[in-house]
XYZ file of N, CA and C in Angstrom:
429
model
N -36.520 -11.852 3.418
C -35.640 -12.289 2.743
C -35.033 -11.084 2.090
N -35.279 -9.494 2.253
C -34.552 -8.930 1.627
C -33.289 -8.560 2.474
N -33.385 -8.769 3.887
C -32.211 -8.761 4.767
C -31.066 -9.645 4.611
N -31.177 -11.313 4.232
C -30.387 -11.752 3.607
C -29.944 -11.228 1.986
N -30.816 -11.195 1.204
C -30.167 -10.395 0.000
C -28.844 -9.521 0.089
N -29.430 -8.576 1.042
C -28.679 -7.305 1.502
C -26.994 -7.661 1.973
N -27.308 -9.209 2.900
C -26.158 -9.566 3.563
C -25.321 -10.008 2.394
N -25.513 -10.627 1.936
C -24.640 -11.413 1.031
C -23.906 -10.629 -0.122
N -25.169 -9.709 -1.174
C -24.354 -8.515 -1.514
C -23.228 -8.045 -0.745
N -23.474 -7.369 0.237
C -22.553 -6.785 1.107
C -21.177 -7.716 1.428
N -21.148 -8.848 1.712
C -20.313 -9.552 1.965
C -19.662 -9.424 1.520
N -20.287 -9.910 -0.348
C -19.074 -10.076 -1.466
C -18.587 -8.498 -1.572
N -18.669 -7.411 -0.964
C -17.949 -6.108 -0.964
C -17.298 -6.007 0.251
N -17.486 -6.485 1.406
C -16.665 -6.883 2.381
C -15.489 -7.633 1.495
N -15.119 -8.900 0.784
C -14.580 -10.488 1.029
C -13.752 -8.889 -0.536
N -14.404 -8.355 -1.663
C -13.549 -7.624 -1.998
C -12.757 -6.316 -1.754
N -13.045 -5.839 -0.912
C -11.941 -4.757 -0.157
C -11.148 -5.483 0.499
N -11.309 -6.565 1.234
C -9.981 -7.323 2.042
C -9.438 -8.280 1.213
N -9.609 -8.118 -0.214
C -8.507 -8.885 -1.326
C -8.132 -7.757 -1.974
N -8.561 -6.481 -2.315
C -8.025 -5.163 -2.273
C -6.846 -4.955 -1.594
N -7.114 -5.006 -0.382
C -6.110 -4.466 0.654
C -4.655 -5.067 1.309
N -5.162 -6.617 0.679
C -4.013 -7.382 0.363
C -2.981 -7.267 -0.568
N -3.813 -7.144 -1.855
C -2.991 -6.747 -2.875
C -1.985 -5.563 -2.868
N -2.622 -4.609 -1.824
C -2.250 -3.335 -2.038
C -0.826 -3.073 -1.513
N 0.084 -2.862 -2.264
C 1.795 -2.815 -1.684
C 1.926 -1.075 -1.856
N 3.207 -1.524 -0.522
C 3.300 0.002 0.275
C 4.759 0.204 0.110
N 5.298 0.893 -0.780
C 6.588 1.313 -1.084
C 7.819 1.677 0.549
N 6.944 2.357 1.160
C 7.813 2.600 2.434
C 6.657 3.280 3.322
N 6.817 2.712 4.548
C 6.102 3.016 6.253
C 6.049 4.213 6.630
N 5.039 4.949 6.407
C 5.047 6.634 6.620
C 4.442 6.971 7.671
N 3.503 5.990 8.642
C 2.755 6.291 9.228
C 2.658 4.521 10.386
N 2.453 4.663 11.564
C 2.459 3.399 12.621
C 1.776 1.897 11.972
N 0.262 2.445 11.573
C -0.465 1.247 11.689
C -0.598 1.144 9.920
N 0.096 1.968 9.162
C -0.031 2.122 7.229
C -1.572 1.832 7.159
N -1.671 2.203 5.793
C -3.055 2.372 5.204
C -3.826 1.209 4.998
N -3.495 0.376 5.111
C -4.228 -1.285 5.157
C -5.053 -1.415 6.443
N -5.138 -0.763 7.324
C -5.306 -0.898 8.717
C -6.914 -0.705 8.933
N -7.099 0.501 8.451
C -8.840 0.710 8.573
C -9.598 0.250 7.902
N -9.479 0.112 6.402
C -10.305 -0.394 5.623
C -10.392 -2.241 5.720
N -9.094 -2.374 5.969
C -9.353 -3.957 6.429
C -9.976 -3.704 7.879
N -10.175 -3.306 8.811
C -11.117 -3.433 10.114
C -12.430 -3.585 9.686
N -12.346 -2.121 9.149
C -14.006 -1.995 8.446
C -14.703 -2.579 7.661
N -13.860 -3.778 7.681
C -13.918 -4.653 6.032
C -14.435 -5.669 6.746
N -14.014 -6.350 8.164
C -14.102 -6.896 9.069
C -15.564 -6.719 9.940
N -15.403 -5.890 10.589
C -16.935 -5.295 11.168
C -18.296 -5.420 10.081
N -17.822 -5.146 8.834
C -18.745 -4.943 8.346
C -19.477 -6.725 7.993
N -18.085 -7.219 7.815
C -18.505 -8.616 7.580
C -19.710 -9.468 8.714
N -19.052 -9.270 9.785
C -19.567 -9.665 10.711
C -21.003 -9.548 10.882
N -21.102 -8.004 10.428
C -22.444 -7.849 10.908
C -23.389 -8.103 9.952
N -22.643 -8.840 8.707
C -23.563 -9.355 6.748
C -24.107 -11.192 7.553
N -22.644 -11.480 8.495
C -23.398 -12.480 8.894
C -24.382 -12.849 9.717
N -24.326 -12.000 10.743
C -25.311 -11.637 11.660
C -26.928 -11.786 11.529
N -26.659 -11.061 10.091
C -27.937 -10.869 9.213
C -28.431 -12.158 8.754
N -27.693 -12.702 8.145
C -27.624 -13.679 7.347
C -28.415 -14.985 8.537
N -27.688 -14.984 9.820
C -27.964 -15.969 11.001
C -29.729 -15.494 11.692
N -29.599 -14.030 11.679
C -30.760 -13.894 12.384
C -31.268 -12.766 11.601
N -32.282 -12.796 10.401
C -32.715 -11.498 9.634
C -34.173 -11.121 10.195
N -34.036 -9.869 10.554
C -35.689 -9.228 10.667
C -36.697 -9.933 9.914
N -37.623 -10.352 11.115
C -38.747 -10.761 10.603
C -39.625 -9.908 10.007
N -39.742 -8.460 10.679
C -40.735 -7.539 10.424
C -39.954 -6.244 9.939
N -39.916 -6.303 8.259
C -39.484 -5.307 7.347
C -40.270 -4.171 7.007
N -39.917 -2.897 7.099
C -40.541 -2.224 6.750
C -40.162 -1.007 5.791
N -40.702 -1.076 4.944
C -39.916 -0.042 3.822
C -39.774 1.086 3.931
N -38.916 2.031 3.758
C -38.909 3.202 4.437
C -40.043 4.249 2.938
N -40.400 5.582 3.656
C -41.236 6.306 3.005
C -40.754 7.102 1.945
N -41.871 7.966 1.400
C -40.512 8.793 0.730
C -40.092 9.584 1.051
N -40.085 10.441 2.429
C -39.106 11.286 2.817
C -38.000 10.690 3.688
N -37.991 9.050 4.010
C -36.687 8.778 3.943
C -36.070 8.006 3.100
N -36.507 7.838 2.089
C -35.938 7.692 0.839
C -34.718 8.880 0.294
N -35.716 10.098 0.391
C -35.134 11.563 -0.053
C -34.056 11.989 0.947
N -34.215 11.569 2.665
C -33.486 11.628 3.620
C -31.950 10.803 2.871
N -31.957 9.447 2.475
C -31.091 8.850 2.135
C -30.463 9.401 0.881
N -31.045 9.735 -0.289
C -30.602 10.365 -1.159
C -29.420 11.679 -1.016
N -30.359 12.241 0.283
C -29.265 13.636 0.458
C -28.256 13.373 1.447
N -28.001 12.016 1.837
C -26.880 11.905 3.182
C -26.000 11.578 2.090
N -26.617 10.327 0.875
C -25.135 9.968 0.474
C -24.809 11.403 -1.074
N -25.475 12.299 -1.015
C -24.885 13.470 -1.850
C -23.699 14.493 -0.791
N -24.767 14.194 0.680
C -23.708 14.801 1.503
C -22.236 13.948 1.489
N -22.517 12.683 1.413
C -21.134 12.369 1.812
C -19.838 12.407 0.469
N -20.535 12.494 -0.862
C -19.864 12.572 -1.661
C -19.233 14.287 -1.981
N -20.041 14.920 -1.458
C -19.711 16.512 -1.167
C -18.236 16.421 -0.407
N -18.212 15.461 0.950
C -17.765 15.332 2.007
C -16.326 15.241 1.066
N -16.148 14.023 0.449
C -15.439 13.203 0.099
C -14.405 14.326 -0.781
N -15.420 15.311 -2.008
C -15.008 15.889 -3.071
C -14.380 17.167 -2.303
N -14.431 17.870 -1.261
C -14.262 18.672 -0.182
C -12.933 18.729 0.811
N -13.036 17.325 1.223
C -11.886 17.080 2.058
C -10.766 17.530 2.013
N -9.804 17.468 0.909
C -8.857 17.760 0.932
C -8.755 19.390 0.607
N -9.711 20.270 0.435
C -9.125 21.627 -0.065
C -9.903 22.201 1.331
N -11.037 21.649 2.283
C -11.280 22.331 3.238
C -10.770 21.810 4.499
N -10.220 20.580 4.152
C -9.210 19.895 5.562
C -9.885 19.058 5.915
N -9.449 17.978 7.231
C -10.456 17.559 7.902
C -10.898 18.058 9.002
N -10.755 19.198 9.910
C -11.953 19.526 10.641
C -12.585 19.901 10.393
N -12.695 21.347 9.137
C -13.622 22.102 8.802
C -14.527 21.089 7.919
N -14.230 20.175 7.157
C -14.988 19.276 6.182
C -15.834 18.320 6.900
N -14.943 18.002 8.245
C -15.940 16.657 9.177
C -17.315 17.596 10.207
N -16.531 19.213 10.313
C -17.460 19.940 10.991
C -19.022 20.495 10.421
N -18.818 20.309 9.017
C -19.679 20.723 8.007
C -20.819 19.847 7.793
N -19.939 18.461 7.246
C -20.708 17.401 7.102
C -21.481 17.061 8.207
N -21.080 17.136 9.575
C -21.400 16.776 10.771
C -22.737 18.077 10.982
N -22.267 18.721 10.550
C -23.542 19.731 11.387
C -25.073 19.439 10.014
N -24.879 19.246 8.652
C -25.672 19.222 7.923
C -26.453 17.741 8.361
N -25.426 16.547 8.570
C -26.533 15.462 8.493
C -27.194 15.050 9.743
N -26.855 16.383 10.698
C -27.341 16.376 12.083
C -28.805 17.254 11.885
N -28.511 17.856 11.151
C -30.052 18.791 10.792
C -30.792 18.287 9.605
N -30.139 16.985 9.040
C -30.885 16.090 7.979
C -31.981 15.370 8.726
N -31.147 14.906 10.313
C -31.881 13.739 10.798
C -32.694 14.652 12.295
N -33.114 15.837 12.101
C -33.647 16.529 13.071
C -33.251 17.045 14.267
N -31.777 16.807 13.722
C -31.125 17.822 15.296
C -31.131 19.412 15.305
N -30.955 19.688 15.913
C -30.715 21.185 16.420
C -29.470 22.029 15.987
N -29.772 23.206 15.593
C -28.924 23.944 14.824
C -27.697 24.223 16.390
N -27.513 24.237 17.046
C -26.816 24.579 18.536
C -26.364 23.260 18.364
N -26.615 22.121 18.922
C -26.262 20.455 19.096
C -25.500 19.949 17.605
N -25.498 20.618 16.669
C -25.342 20.093 15.596
C -23.805 20.990 15.344
N -23.988 21.887 15.639
C -22.179 22.971 15.448
C -21.655 22.622 16.383
N -21.969 22.511 17.406
C -21.685 21.589 19.185
C -20.427 20.412 18.444
N -21.505 19.286 18.051
C -21.177 18.028 17.778
C -20.089 18.241 16.544
N -20.323 18.553 15.646
C -19.396 19.126 14.378
C -18.029 19.994 14.700
N -18.389 21.164 15.466
C -16.759 21.355 16.186
C -15.748 20.096 16.842
N -16.436 19.662 17.992
C -16.074 18.574 18.776
C -15.728 17.565 17.681
N -16.111 16.945 17.079
C -15.890 15.734 16.076
C -14.738 16.284 15.294
N -14.856 17.681 14.549
C -13.914 17.671 13.819
C -12.192 18.082 14.571
N -12.150 18.653 15.610
C -11.351 18.900 16.295
C -10.788 17.964 16.756
N -11.265 17.272 17.710
C -10.795 16.336 18.329
C -10.771 14.832 17.660
N -11.376 14.614 16.597
C -11.048 13.251 15.685
C -9.564 13.858 14.902
N -9.372 15.291 14.343
C -8.167 15.892 13.718
C -6.929 15.007 14.954
N -7.232 15.580 16.392
C -5.895 15.686 17.137
C -6.207 14.302 17.394
N -7.139 13.401 17.296
C -6.832 12.178 17.357
C -6.072 11.050 16.561
N -6.683 11.131 15.180
C -5.739 10.339 14.269
C -4.775 11.130 14.366
N -4.257 12.361 13.569
C -3.198 13.049 13.368
C -2.447 13.235 14.445
N -2.513 13.398 15.323
C -1.565 13.887 16.845
C -0.961 11.943 17.336
N -2.151 11.478 17.178
C -2.270 10.374 18.643
C -2.134 8.854 17.441
N -2.507 8.966 16.821
C -2.295 7.944 15.706
C -1.251 8.096 15.003
N -1.115 9.573 14.733
C -0.228 9.750 13.567
C -0.555 9.784 12.286
N -1.727 9.863 11.880
C -1.987 9.513 10.551
C -2.202 10.790 10.114
N -1.837 10.899 9.008
C -1.849 12.204 8.449
C -2.782 12.561 7.494
N -3.733 13.609 7.781
C -4.884 14.175 7.631
C -4.689 16.078 7.297
N -5.715 15.727 5.907
C -5.422 17.177 5.273
C -5.952 18.397 5.797
N -5.219 19.374 6.483
C -5.664 20.557 7.315
C -6.743 21.575 6.615
N -6.158 21.647 5.514
C -6.626 22.563 4.191
C -6.373 23.536 3.878
N -6.793 24.073 2.643
C -6.399 25.379 2.304
C -5.781 26.769 3.111
N -7.542 26.688 3.656
C -7.680 27.887 4.681
C -6.595 27.942 5.656
N -6.135 26.966 5.678
C -4.907 27.348 7.242
C -3.286 27.313 7.361
N -3.213 27.594 5.799
C -1.617 27.519 5.436
C -1.725 29.157 4.818
């Protein structure tokens, strides 16, 4: 039952995101895909997952123990920190740091976390900024 409750609540969040994106007015187009595309795509994908949960919920639900809840709270704090430091540190560095911390949080080694973080930060920046032409901050350190 908790899967269905979660799915209904999150489906409402997806609908709210979709409505907000439709109401967003852009005075000029400065990127090929525009700022509506990514949130709309994510809301659509999340809505599909919610519909799947409504149709076929998990019958063997296990609630997390205290360490799982702590990891979830730390993950939320890391994501808030990422959002706060995103413009100051820039996409590549902030993303690399976030990936390293999340990797360590879920049991990854320092080496794997550092390699994955650096690759995610640099390749993600090149993919979005250069290929898709979505302007991302480079950070105050690199100016």
